[in-house]
JSON list of C-alpha atoms in Angstrom, two decimals:
[
{"chain": "J", "resi": 1, "resn": "MET", "atom": "CA", "xyz": [-9.32, 7.10, 48.46]},
{"chain": "J", "resi": 2, "resn": "ASP", "atom": "CA", "xyz": [-11.09, 9.80, 50.44]},
{"chain": "J", "resi": 3, "resn": "PRO", "atom": "CA", "xyz": [-14.46, 8.52, 51.74]},
{"chain": "J", "resi": 4, "resn": "ALA", "atom": "CA", "xyz": [-15.99, 11.92, 50.94]},
{"chain": "J", "resi": 5, "resn": "ALA", "atom": "CA", "xyz": [-14.89, 11.72, 47.29]},
{"chain": "J", "resi": 6, "resn": "PRO", "atom": "CA", "xyz": [-17.68, 11.03, 44.81]},
{"chain": "J", "resi": 7, "resn": "ARG", "atom": "CA", "xyz": [-17.98, 7.45, 43.61]},
{"chain": "J", "resi": 8, "resn": "HIS", "atom": "CA", "xyz": [-19.14, 6.42, 40.17]},
{"chain": "J", "resi": 9, "resn": "VAL", "atom": "CA", "xyz": [-22.32, 4.38, 40.08]},
{"chain": "J", "resi": 10, "resn": "GLY", "atom": "CA", "xyz": [-21.46, 0.82, 39.12]},
{"chain": "J", "resi": 11, "resn": "SER", "atom": "CA", "xyz": [-17.77, 1.27, 39.86]},
{"chain": "J", "resi": 12, "resn": "SER", "atom": "CA", "xyz": [-15.70, -0.81, 42.22]},
{"chain": "J", "resi": 13, "resn": "GLN", "atom": "CA", "xyz": [-12.82, 0.44, 44.34]},
{"chain": "J", "resi": 14, "resn": "THR", "atom": "CA", "xyz": [-9.68, -1.32, 45.45]},
{"chain": "J", "resi": 15, "resn": "GLY", "atom": "CA", "xyz": [-7.23, 0.78, 47.46]},
{"chain": "J", "resi": 16, "resn": "ALA", "atom": "CA", "xyz": [-6.38, 3.99, 45.60]},
{"chain": "J", "resi": 17, "resn": "GLN", "atom": "CA", "xyz": [-7.85, 2.74, 42.36]},
{"chain": "J", "resi": 18, "resn": "THR", "atom": "CA", "xyz": [-11.31, 3.30, 40.88]},
{"chain": "J", "resi": 19, "resn": "ARG", "atom": "CA", "xyz": [-12.45, 0.89, 38.19]},
{"chain": "J", "resi": 20, "resn": "VAL", "atom": "CA", "xyz": [-15.09, 2.35, 35.84]},
{"chain": "J", "resi": 21, "resn": "PRO", "atom": "CA", "xyz": [-16.81, 0.09, 33.29]},
{"chain": "J", "resi": 22, "resn": "CYS", "atom": "CA", "xyz": [-16.69, 1.52, 29.77]},
{"chain": "J", "resi": 23, "resn": "ILE", "atom": "CA", "xyz": [-18.54, 0.73, 26.57]},
{"chain": "J", "resi": 24, "resn": "GLY", "atom": "CA", "xyz": [-17.26, -2.37, 24.83]},
{"chain": "J", "resi": 25, "resn": "ARG", "atom": "CA", "xyz": [-14.88, -4.87, 26.34]},
{"chain": "J", "resi": 26, "resn": "TRP", "atom": "CA", "xyz": [-12.61, -2.39, 28.11]},
{"chain": "J", "resi": 27, "resn": "THR", "atom": "CA", "xyz": [-12.54, -1.23, 31.72]},
{"chain": "J", "resi": 28, "resn": "LEU", "atom": "CA", "xyz": [-11.11, 2.17, 32.60]},
{"chain": "J", "resi": 29, "resn": "ASN", "atom": "CA", "xyz": [-8.91, 2.30, 35.70]},
{"chain": "J", "resi": 30, "resn": "LEU", "atom": "CA", "xyz": [-8.47, 5.64, 37.41]},
{"chain": "J", "resi": 31, "resn": "HIS", "atom": "CA", "xyz": [-5.33, 5.67, 39.57]},
{"chain": "J", "resi": 32, "resn": "GLN", "atom": "CA", "xyz": [-5.18, 8.52, 42.04]},
{"chain": "J", "resi": 33, "resn": "GLN", "atom": "CA", "xyz": [-1.79, 9.22, 43.53]},
{"chain": "J", "resi": 34, "resn": "GLY", "atom": "CA", "xyz": [-1.63, 12.23, 45.79]},
{"chain": "J", "resi": 35, "resn": "SER", "atom": "CA", "xyz": [-3.47, 14.93, 43.90]},
{"chain": "J", "resi": 36, "resn": "PRO", "atom": "CA", "xyz": [-6.09, 15.08, 41.13]},
{"chain": "J", "resi": 37, "resn": "GLU", "atom": "CA", "xyz": [-3.38, 16.32, 38.73]},
{"chain": "J", "resi": 38, "resn": "ASP", "atom": "CA", "xyz": [-1.67, 12.92, 39.00]},
{"chain": "J", "resi": 39, "resn": "LEU", "atom": "CA", "xyz": [-4.66, 11.09, 37.50]},
{"chain": "J", "resi": 40, "resn": "LEU", "atom": "CA", "xyz": [-3.39, 8.20, 35.35]},
{"chain": "J", "resi": 41, "resn": "LEU", "atom": "CA", "xyz": [-5.66, 6.57, 32.78]},
{"chain": "J", "resi": 42, "resn": "THR", "atom": "CA", "xyz": [-5.03, 3.02, 31.61]},
{"chain": "J", "resi": 43, "resn": "PHE", "atom": "CA", "xyz": [-7.18, 0.41, 29.94]},
{"chain": "J", "resi": 44, "resn": "LEU", "atom": "CA", "xyz": [-7.72, -3.15, 31.13]},
{"chain": "J", "resi": 45, "resn": "SER", "atom": "CA", "xyz": [-8.83, -5.88, 28.81]},
{"chain": "J", "resi": 46, "resn": "LEU", "atom": "CA", "xyz": [-11.56, -8.05, 30.29]},
{"chain": "J", "resi": 47, "resn": "GLY", "atom": "CA", "xyz": [-10.06, -11.09, 31.94]},
{"chain": "J", "resi": 48, "resn": "SER", "atom": "CA", "xyz": [-6.66, -9.43, 32.24]},
{"chain": "J", "resi": 49, "resn": "ARG", "atom": "CA", "xyz": [-5.01, -8.31, 35.46]},
{"chain": "J", "resi": 50, "resn": "MET", "atom": "CA", "xyz": [-2.26, -6.33, 33.70]},
{"chain": "J", "resi": 51, "resn": "SER", "atom": "CA", "xyz": [-3.01, -2.81, 32.59]},
{"chain": "J", "resi": 52, "resn": "VAL", "atom": "CA", "xyz": [-1.57, -1.43, 29.34]},
{"chain": "J", "resi": 53, "resn": "PRO", "atom": "CA", "xyz": [-0.89, 2.32, 29.24]},
{"chain": "J", "resi": 54, "resn": "LEU", "atom": "CA", "xyz": [-2.81, 4.19, 26.58]},
{"chain": "J", "resi": 55, "resn": "GLY", "atom": "CA", "xyz": [0.39, 5.49, 24.98]},
{"chain": "J", "resi": 56, "resn": "LYS", "atom": "CA", "xyz": [1.65, 1.95, 24.40]},
{"chain": "J", "resi": 57, "resn": "GLN", "atom": "CA", "xyz": [-1.68, 0.92, 22.94]},
{"chain": "J", "resi": 58, "resn": "VAL", "atom": "CA", "xyz": [-1.64, 3.84, 20.52]},
{"chain": "J", "resi": 59, "resn": "PHE", "atom": "CA", "xyz": [1.98, 3.11, 19.57]},
{"chain": "J", "resi": 60, "resn": "PHE", "atom": "CA", "xyz": [1.45, -0.60, 18.90]},
{"chain": "J", "resi": 61, "resn": "THR", "atom": "CA", "xyz": [-1.84, -0.01, 17.09]},
{"chain": "J", "resi": 62, "resn": "GLY", "atom": "CA", "xyz": [-0.11, 2.57, 14.90]},
{"chain": "J", "resi": 63, "resn": "MET", "atom": "CA", "xyz": [2.75, 0.17, 14.18]},
{"chain": "J", "resi": 64, "resn": "ALA", "atom": "CA", "xyz": [0.31, -2.60, 13.25]},
{"chain": "J", "resi": 65, "resn": "ALA", "atom": "CA", "xyz": [-1.66, -0.25, 10.97]},
{"chain": "J", "resi": 66, "resn": "SER", "atom": "CA", "xyz": [1.55, 1.01, 9.30]},
{"chain": "J", "resi": 67, "resn": "GLY", "atom": "CA", "xyz": [2.74, -2.54, 8.75]},
{"chain": "J", "resi": 68, "resn": "GLY", "atom": "CA", "xyz": [-0.63, -3.48, 7.29]},
{"chain": "J", "resi": 69, "resn": "CYS", "atom": "CA", "xyz": [-0.53, -0.53, 4.88]},
{"chain": "J", "resi": 70, "resn": "ALA", "atom": "CA", "xyz": [3.02, -1.38, 3.80]},
{"chain": "J", "resi": 71, "resn": "LEU", "atom": "CA", "xyz": [2.01, -5.00, 3.20]},
{"chain": "J", "resi": 72, "resn": "LEU", "atom": "CA", "xyz": [-1.02, -3.92, 1.17]},
{"chain": "J", "resi": 73, "resn": "TYR", "atom": "CA", "xyz": [1.14, -1.58, -0.96]},
{"chain": "J", "resi": 74, "resn": "TYR", "atom": "CA", "xyz": [3.61, -4.42, -1.61]},
{"chain": "J", "resi": 75, "resn": "LEU", "atom": "CA", "xyz": [0.82, -6.84, -2.58]},
{"chain": "J", "resi": 76, "resn": "ILE", "atom": "CA", "xyz": [-0.69, -4.31, -5.01]},
{"chain": "J", "resi": 77, "resn": "GLN", "atom": "CA", "xyz": [2.75, -3.87, -6.60]},
{"chain": "J", "resi": 78, "resn": "LYS", "atom": "CA", "xyz": [3.10, -7.65, -6.99]},
{"chain": "J", "resi": 79, "resn": "THR", "atom": "CA", "xyz": [-0.36, -7.88, -8.58]},
{"chain": "J", "resi": 80, "resn": "PHE", "atom": "CA", "xyz": [0.57, -5.26, -11.19]},
{"chain": "J", "resi": 81, "resn": "SER", "atom": "CA", "xyz": [3.94, -6.87, -11.94]},
{"chain": "J", "resi": 82, "resn": "ARG", "atom": "CA", "xyz": [2.32, -10.25, -12.61]},
{"chain": "J", "resi": 83, "resn": "ALA", "atom": "CA", "xyz": [-0.23, -8.89, -15.10]},
{"chain": "J", "resi": 84, "resn": "SER", "atom": "CA", "xyz": [0.24, -10.12, -18.67]},
{"chain": "J", "resi": 85, "resn": "TYR", "atom": "CA", "xyz": [0.29, -6.62, -20.22]},
{"chain": "J", "resi": 86, "resn": "TYR", "atom": "CA", "xyz": [3.04, -5.60, -17.76]},
{"chain": "J", "resi": 87, "resn": "GLN", "atom": "CA", "xyz": [5.14, -8.70, -18.50]},
{"chain": "J", "resi": 88, "resn": "LEU", "atom": "CA", "xyz": [4.77, -8.40, -22.28]},
{"chain": "J", "resi": 89, "resn": "ALA", "atom": "CA", "xyz": [5.70, -4.71, -22.21]},
{"chain": "J", "resi": 90, "resn": "LEU", "atom": "CA", "xyz": [8.90, -5.58, -20.32]},
{"chain": "J", "resi": 91, "resn": "GLU", "atom": "CA", "xyz": [9.66, -8.31, -22.88]},
{"chain": "J", "resi": 92, "resn": "HIS", "atom": "CA", "xyz": [9.37, -5.68, -25.64]},
{"chain": "J", "resi": 93, "resn": "LEU", "atom": "CA", "xyz": [11.75, -3.42, -23.70]},
{"chain": "J", "resi": 94, "resn": "HIS", "atom": "CA", "xyz": [14.33, -6.19, -23.17]},
{"chain": "J", "resi": 95, "resn": "SER", "atom": "CA", "xyz": [14.22, -7.17, -26.86]},
{"chain": "J", "resi": 96, "resn": "HIS", "atom": "CA", "xyz": [14.54, -3.64, -28.28]},
{"chain": "J", "resi": 97, "resn": "PRO", "atom": "CA", "xyz": [18.20, -2.79, -29.10]},
{"chain": "J", "resi": 98, "resn": "GLU", "atom": "CA", "xyz": [17.69, 0.99, -29.35]},
{"chain": "J", "resi": 99, "resn": "ALA", "atom": "CA", "xyz": [16.04, 1.13, -25.89]},
{"chain": "J", "resi": 100, "resn": "LEU", "atom": "CA", "xyz": [18.77, -1.05, -24.37]},
{"chain": "J", "resi": 101, "resn": "GLU", "atom": "CA", "xyz": [21.43, 1.19, -25.90]},
{"chain": "J", "resi": 102, "resn": "ALA", "atom": "CA", "xyz": [19.77, 4.33, -24.52]},
{"chain": "J", "resi": 103, "resn": "LEU", "atom": "CA", "xyz": [19.30, 2.96, -20.98]},
{"chain": "J", "resi": 104, "resn": "GLY", "atom": "CA", "xyz": [22.32, 0.68, -20.76]},
{"chain": "J", "resi": 105, "resn": "THR", "atom": "CA", "xyz": [22.39, -2.75, -19.20]},
{"chain": "J", "resi": 106, "resn": "PRO", "atom": "CA", "xyz": [21.53, -4.10, -16.71]},
{"chain": "J", "resi": 107, "resn": "LEU", "atom": "CA", "xyz": [18.04, -2.66, -16.64]},
{"chain": "J", "resi": 108, "resn": "ASN", "atom": "CA", "xyz": [16.31, -1.91, -13.35]},
{"chain": "J", "resi": 109, "resn": "VAL", "atom": "CA", "xyz": [12.51, -1.98, -13.22]},
{"chain": "J", "resi": 110, "resn": "HIS", "atom": "CA", "xyz": [11.20, 0.00, -10.25]},
{"chain": "J", "resi": 111, "resn": "TYR", "atom": "CA", "xyz": [7.89, -0.12, -8.40]},
{"chain": "J", "resi": 112, "resn": "LEU", "atom": "CA", "xyz": [4.95, 1.71, -9.92]},
{"chain": "J", "resi": 113, "resn": "ARG", "atom": "CA", "xyz": [3.99, 4.94, -8.24]},
{"chain": "J", "resi": 114, "resn": "LEU", "atom": "CA", "xyz": [0.44, 4.08, -7.24]},
{"chain": "J", "resi": 115, "resn": "THR", "atom": "CA", "xyz": [-0.39, 7.75, -6.64]},
{"chain": "J", "resi": 116, "resn": "ASP", "atom": "CA", "xyz": [0.47, 8.68, -10.25]},
{"chain": "J", "resi": 117, "resn": "LYS", "atom": "CA", "xyz": [-2.74, 9.52, -12.10]},
{"chain": "J", "resi": 118, "resn": "TYR", "atom": "CA", "xyz": [-1.44, 7.97, -15.33]},
{"chain": "J", "resi": 119, "resn": "ASN", "atom": "CA", "xyz": [-1.54, 4.47, -13.79]},
{"chain": "J", "resi": 120, "resn": "PHE", "atom": "CA", "xyz": [-5.06, 3.21, -14.39]},
{"chain": "J", "resi": 121, "resn": "VAL", "atom": "CA", "xyz": [-6.50, -0.29, -14.65]},
{"chain": "J", "resi": 122, "resn": "ASP", "atom": "CA", "xyz": [-10.13, -1.28, -14.91]},
{"chain": "J", "resi": 123, "resn": "ILE", "atom": "CA", "xyz": [-11.98, -4.26, -16.31]},
{"chain": "J", "resi": 124, "resn": "ALA", "atom": "CA", "xyz": [-11.38, -3.35, -19.98]},
{"chain": "J", "resi": 125, "resn": "ASP", "atom": "CA", "xyz": [-8.45, -0.89, -20.12]},
{"chain": "J", "resi": 126, "resn": "ALA", "atom": "CA", "xyz": [-5.02, -0.58, -18.58]},
{"chain": "J", "resi": 127, "resn": "LYS", "atom": "CA", "xyz": [-2.54, 2.29, -18.70]},
{"chain": "J", "resi": 128, "resn": "LEU", "atom": "CA", "xyz": [0.74, 2.04, -16.81]},
{"chain": "J", "resi": 129, "resn": "LYS", "atom": "CA", "xyz": [3.79, 4.23, -16.38]},
{"chain": "J", "resi": 130, "resn": "ILE", "atom": "CA", "xyz": [6.59, 1.88, -15.30]},
{"chain": "J", "resi": 131, "resn": "PRO", "atom": "CA", "xyz": [9.79, 3.52, -13.97]},
{"chain": "J", "resi": 132, "resn": "VAL", "atom": "CA", "xyz": [12.92, 1.96, -15.52]},
{"chain": "J", "resi": 133, "resn": "SER", "atom": "CA", "xyz": [16.60, 2.83, -15.30]},
{"chain": "J", "resi": 134, "resn": "GLY", "atom": "CA", "xyz": [20.00, 1.69, -16.45]},
{"chain": "J", "resi": 135, "resn": "PRO", "atom": "CA", "xyz": [23.58, 2.85, -16.03]},
{"chain": "J", "resi": 136, "resn": "LYS", "atom": "CA", "xyz": [23.28, 5.42, -18.85]},
{"chain": "J", "resi": 137, "resn": "SER", "atom": "CA", "xyz": [19.81, 6.90, -18.35]},
{"chain": "J", "resi": 138, "resn": "GLU", "atom": "CA", "xyz": [16.40, 6.49, -16.79]},
{"chain": "J", "resi": 139, "resn": "GLY", "atom": "CA", "xyz": [12.83, 7.01, -17.87]},
{"chain": "J", "resi": 140, "resn": "TYR", "atom": "CA", "xyz": [9.34, 5.58, -17.99]},
{"chain": "J", "resi": 141, "resn": "LEU", "atom": "CA", "xyz": [7.89, 2.70, -19.97]},
{"chain": "J", "resi": 142, "resn": "TYR", "atom": "CA", "xyz": [4.36, 3.70, -21.01]},
{"chain": "J", "resi": 143, "resn": "VAL", "atom": "CA", "xyz": [1.97, 0.80, -21.61]},
{"chain": "J", "resi": 144, "resn": "THR", "atom": "CA", "xyz": [-1.56, 1.02, -23.02]},
{"chain": "J", "resi": 145, "resn": "SER", "atom": "CA", "xyz": [-3.63, -2.15, -23.25]},
{"chain": "J", "resi": 146, "resn": "SER", "atom": "CA", "xyz": [-7.28, -3.13, -23.62]},
{"chain": "J", "resi": 147, "resn": "ARG", "atom": "CA", "xyz": [-9.54, -6.13, -23.93]},
{"chain": "J", "resi": 148, "resn": "ASP", "atom": "CA", "xyz": [-12.95, -6.69, -25.48]},
{"chain": "J", "resi": 149, "resn": "ALA", "atom": "CA", "xyz": [-14.67, -8.20, -22.44]},
{"chain": "J", "resi": 150, "resn": "PRO", "atom": "CA", "xyz": [-13.81, -9.34, -18.92]},
{"chain": "J", "resi": 151, "resn": "PHE", "atom": "CA", "xyz": [-11.74, -12.52, -18.78]},
{"chain": "J", "resi": 152, "resn": "LYS", "atom": "CA", "xyz": [-10.74, -12.14, -22.44]},
{"chain": "J", "resi": 153, "resn": "ARG", "atom": "CA", "xyz": [-7.18, -11.68, -23.66]},
{"chain": "J", "resi": 154, "resn": "TRP", "atom": "CA", "xyz": [-5.43, -8.35, -23.20]},
{"chain": "J", "resi": 155, "resn": "ASN", "atom": "CA", "xyz": [-4.35, -6.58, -26.41]},
{"chain": "J", "resi": 156, "resn": "LEU", "atom": "CA", "xyz": [-1.40, -4.23, -26.24]},
{"chain": "J", "resi": 157, "resn": "GLN", "atom": "CA", "xyz": [-2.23, -0.93, -27.92]},
{"chain": "J", "resi": 158, "resn": "GLU", "atom": "CA", "xyz": [1.04, 0.90, -27.47]},
{"chain": "J", "resi": 159, "resn": "VAL", "atom": "CA", "xyz": [4.35, 0.58, -25.61]},
{"chain": "J", "resi": 160, "resn": "PHE", "atom": "CA", "xyz": [6.97, 3.31, -25.69]},
{"chain": "J", "resi": 161, "resn": "LEU", "atom": "CA", "xyz": [9.94, 4.40, -23.62]},
{"chain": "J", "resi": 162, "resn": "GLU", "atom": "CA", "xyz": [10.29, 8.04, -22.62]},
{"chain": "J", "resi": 163, "resn": "LEU", "atom": "CA", "xyz": [13.77, 8.93, -21.39]},
{"chain": "J", "resi": 164, "resn": "LYS", "atom": "CA", "xyz": [14.57, 11.60, -18.83]},
{"chain": "J", "resi": 165, "resn": "ASP", "atom": "CA", "xyz": [15.78, 13.97, -21.57]},
{"chain": "J", "resi": 166, "resn": "GLY", "atom": "CA", "xyz": [12.36, 13.75, -23.32]},
{"chain": "J", "resi": 167, "resn": "GLN", "atom": "CA", "xyz": [13.38, 11.36, -26.12]},
{"chain": "J", "resi": 168, "resn": "GLN", "atom": "CA", "xyz": [10.64, 8.83, -26.96]},
{"chain": "J", "resi": 169, "resn": "ILE", "atom": "CA", "xyz": [11.43, 5.39, -28.33]},
{"chain": "J", "resi": 170, "resn": "PRO", "atom": "CA", "xyz": [8.42, 3.44, -29.67]},
{"chain": "J", "resi": 171, "resn": "LEU", "atom": "CA", "xyz": [8.69, -0.24, -28.71]},
{"chain": "J", "resi": 172, "resn": "PHE", "atom": "CA", "xyz": [5.35, -1.60, -29.89]},
{"chain": "J", "resi": 173, "resn": "LYS", "atom": "CA", "xyz": [2.50, -0.41, -32.07]},
{"chain": "J", "resi": 174, "resn": "PRO", "atom": "CA", "xyz": [-0.03, -2.99, -33.35]},
{"chain": "J", "resi": 175, "resn": "SER", "atom": "CA", "xyz": [0.22, -3.59, -37.08]},
{"chain": "J", "resi": 176, "resn": "GLY", "atom": "CA", "xyz": [-2.82, -5.82, -37.60]},
{"chain": "J", "resi": 177, "resn": "GLU", "atom": "CA", "xyz": [-5.82, -7.37, -35.95]},
{"chain": "J", "resi": 178, "resn": "ASN", "atom": "CA", "xyz": [-5.04, -10.05, -33.30]},
{"chain": "J", "resi": 179, "resn": "SER", "atom": "CA", "xyz": [-1.27, -9.71, -33.79]},
{"chain": "J", "resi": 180, "resn": "ASN", "atom": "CA", "xyz": [-0.83, -8.49, -30.24]},
{"chain": "J", "resi": 181, "resn": "GLU", "atom": "CA", "xyz": [-2.99, -10.82, -28.18]},
{"chain": "J", "resi": 182, "resn": "LEU", "atom": "CA", "xyz": [-1.92, -11.74, -24.72]},
{"chain": "J", "resi": 183, "resn": "LYS", "atom": "CA", "xyz": [-2.73, -14.76, -22.66]},
{"chain": "J", "resi": 184, "resn": "LYS", "atom": "CA", "xyz": [-5.81, -14.74, -20.49]},
{"chain": "J", "resi": 185, "resn": "GLU", "atom": "CA", "xyz": [-5.09, -13.64, -16.89]}
]
């Protein structure tokens, strides 16, 4: 490095490399090779002698974040599919001959679209739009359920199948009080 070149206060130099302490636990290394246009920025973790280029750090951080988001999406899907109102609605679908005839067998139950505004679950109410398909047709299984208080049993309010062509097949409508209780979650 040129002795006339400005030095950063608190920085140390080794050969053609200027080490500048940064905020946090990172140290910024400035490598000068030939001209100022060839300035290369890399980060060093404290206690490490190997530098990791910034591009690699961004890439691997992005991959880790993407993997974390995909895992979270999968876990949310699993949570919905284990809910008692979800399971009971699918039982009604599998035991309804008209719905099975319209869709065909075997039935495929697909993941919920979490961005769909119809899908809504809170402490007392649940509304789901479950995508289903078969060899003959496809559609959505609409589920409406509620409960009186937290940690009480879920009560199905309505379950119906809407096919792609617009036909609606009612699968469940409560006929009396407490005839549709579900197990506590």
